[in-house]
Amino acid sequence: EPEVTQTPSHQVTQMGQEVILRCVPISNHLYFYWYRQILGQKVEFLVSFYNNEISEKSEIFDDQFSVERPDGSNFTLKIRSTKLEDSAMYFCASSGRGAEPGELFFGEGSRLTVL
Amino acid sequence: RKEVEQDPGPFNVPEGATVAFNCTYSNSASQSFFWYRQDCRKEPKLLMSVYSSGNEDGRFTAQLNRASQYISLLIRDSKLSDSATYLCVVRDSSYKLIFGSGTRLLVRP
């Protein structure tokens, strides 16, 4: 069964460092998302991406965050200068081969720990 | 008011019990409705979509009341493997998913 894969599974970084989280969505999917979940809290929407551009972003997704689809297969989330409160599980998701997104398929997540 | 609000939980039930989870959502323009399951420190996984007419998948029954903006999930004959956090999820008009905080279920032997 096709799946969304994410790397790294866990990253520990120092505050102020840049972090790149990588995702390989399901082949031929057109819609891509990043969500995050702070430990003990709910899953929160960060950003959606379609047709090589951001279609929507939340208030959390400030200037420190960026997304890219550099090579047609990877979908990356970059945090420029990490803060302690960025510590969370980051989930990538992809969906849809048609005009509407359809069911989202989530990756297993990348756990980010900022010290 | 929270966008998606769920039962506080946790629910601690014996095997074989029937358990019901409730959820309300605030945006009447919400498009689609789902129940996801999340195991500890894992990704959310789709359990079932929720349709206006109500729908059933084995031991799981989901109901939607658009007028009351209310969603429910009923689990019959609980198994130990049903222990997880159940997330009520709403898709808004821009297609993004909005998650509730989840209700934790613990099924004991």
mmCIF file with all atom_site columns, N, CA and C in Angstrom, chain A residues 4 15 26 31-32 36 54-55 57 65 74 92 101 110:
data_model
loop_
_atom_site.group_PDB
_atom_site.id
_atom_site.type_symbol
_atom_site.label_atom_id
_atom_site.label_alt_id
_atom_site.label_comp_id
_atom_site.label_asym_id
_atom_site.label_entity_id
_atom_site.label_seq_id
_atom_site.pdbx_PDB_ins_code
_atom_site.Cartn_x
_atom_site.Cartn_y
_atom_site.Cartn_z
_atom_site.occupancy
_atom_site.B_iso_or_equiv
_atom_site.pdbx_formal_charge
_atom_site.auth_seq_id
_atom_site.auth_comp_id
_atom_site.auth_asym_id
_atom_site.auth_atom_id
_atom_site.pdbx_PDB_model_num
ATOM 1  N N  . VAL A 1 4   ? 2.967  7.705  2.865  1.00 0.00 ? 4   VAL A N  1
ATOM 2  C CA . VAL A 1 4   ? 3.742  8.940  2.999  1.00 0.00 ? 4   VAL A CA 1
ATOM 3  C C  . VAL A 1 4   ? 4.915  8.627  3.928  1.00 0.00 ? 4   VAL A C  1
ATOM 4  N N  . MET A 1 15  ? 18.240 25.591 20.113 1.00 0.00 ? 15  MET A N  1
ATOM 5  C CA . MET A 1 15  ? 17.457 26.775 19.816 1.00 0.00 ? 15  MET A CA 1
ATOM 6  C C  . MET A 1 15  ? 18.241 27.701 18.876 1.00 0.00 ? 15  MET A C  1
ATOM 7  N N  . ILE A 1 26  ? 2.599  10.488 -1.321 1.00 0.00 ? 26  ILE A N  1
ATOM 8  C CA . ILE A 1 26  ? 2.202  9.384  -2.187 1.00 0.00 ? 26  ILE A CA 1
ATOM 9  C C  . ILE A 1 26  ? 2.273  9.856  -3.636 1.00 0.00 ? 26  ILE A C  1
ATOM 10 N N  . TYR A 1 31  ? -2.062 17.302 -3.466 1.00 0.00 ? 31  TYR A N  1
ATOM 11 C CA . TYR A 1 31  ? -2.255 18.216 -2.341 1.00 0.00 ? 31  TYR A CA 1
ATOM 12 C C  . TYR A 1 31  ? -1.355 17.768 -1.207 1.00 0.00 ? 31  TYR A C  1
ATOM 13 N N  . PHE A 1 32  ? -0.667 18.722 -0.599 1.00 0.00 ? 32  PHE A N  1
ATOM 14 C CA . PHE A 1 32  ? 0.301  18.387 0.436  1.00 0.00 ? 32  PHE A CA 1
ATOM 15 C C  . PHE A 1 32  ? 0.088  19.290 1.636  1.00 0.00 ? 32  PHE A C  1
ATOM 16 N N  . ARG A 1 36  ? 1.104  19.892 12.869 1.00 0.00 ? 36  ARG A N  1
ATOM 17 C CA . ARG A 1 36  ? 1.983  19.611 13.993 1.00 0.00 ? 36  ARG A CA 1
ATOM 18 C C  . ARG A 1 36  ? 1.144  19.281 15.226 1.00 0.00 ? 36  ARG A C  1
ATOM 19 N N  . ILE A 1 54  ? 1.714  27.707 -1.897 1.00 0.00 ? 54  ILE A N  1
ATOM 20 C CA . ILE A 1 54  ? 0.936  27.588 -0.670 1.00 0.00 ? 54  ILE A CA 1
ATOM 21 C C  . ILE A 1 54  ? -0.504 27.991 -0.966 1.00 0.00 ? 54  ILE A C  1
ATOM 22 N N  . SER A 1 55  ? -1.434 27.126 -0.590 1.00 0.00 ? 55  SER A N  1
ATOM 23 C CA . SER A 1 55  ? -2.842 27.463 -0.790 1.00 0.00 ? 55  SER A CA 1
ATOM 24 C C  . SER A 1 55  ? -3.458 28.057 0.473  1.00 0.00 ? 55  SER A C  1
ATOM 25 N N  . LYS A 1 57  ? -2.287 28.921 4.886  1.00 0.00 ? 57  LYS A N  1
ATOM 26 C CA . LYS A 1 57  ? -1.404 28.724 6.028  1.00 0.00 ? 57  LYS A CA 1
ATOM 27 C C  . LYS A 1 57  ? -2.088 29.261 7.277  1.00 0.00 ? 57  LYS A C  1
ATOM 28 N N  . PHE A 1 65  ? 8.837  29.804 9.100  1.00 0.00 ? 65  PHE A N  1
ATOM 29 C CA . PHE A 1 65  ? 8.515  28.554 8.423  1.00 0.00 ? 65  PHE A CA 1
ATOM 30 C C  . PHE A 1 65  ? 8.498  28.770 6.912  1.00 0.00 ? 65  PHE A C  1
ATOM 31 N N  . ASN A 1 74  ? 9.970  15.232 -3.207 1.00 0.00 ? 74  ASN A N  1
ATOM 32 C CA . ASN A 1 74  ? 10.045 15.627 -1.800 1.00 0.00 ? 74  ASN A CA 1
ATOM 33 C C  . ASN A 1 74  ? 9.200  16.856 -1.521 1.00 0.00 ? 74  ASN A C  1
ATOM 34 N N  . CYS A 1 92  ? 3.398  15.151 7.996  1.00 0.00 ? 92  CYS A N  1
ATOM 35 C CA . CYS A 1 92  ? 3.154  15.485 6.602  1.00 0.00 ? 92  CYS A CA 1
ATOM 36 C C  . CYS A 1 92  ? 1.962  14.662 6.136  1.00 0.00 ? 92  CYS A C  1
ATOM 37 N N  . PRO A 1 101 ? -9.367 17.416 -2.856 1.00 0.00 ? 101 PRO A N  1
ATOM 38 C CA . PRO A 1 101 ? -8.306 16.699 -2.137 1.00 0.00 ? 101 PRO A CA 1
ATOM 39 C C  . PRO A 1 101 ? -8.635 15.266 -1.746 1.00 0.00 ? 101 PRO A C  1
ATOM 40 N N  . SER A 1 110 ? 7.625  13.373 12.207 1.00 0.00 ? 110 SER A N  1
ATOM 41 C CA . SER A 1 110 ? 9.001  13.683 12.608 1.00 0.00 ? 110 SER A CA 1
ATOM 42 C C  . SER A 1 110 ? 8.920  14.400 13.942 1.00 0.00 ? 110 SER A C  1
#
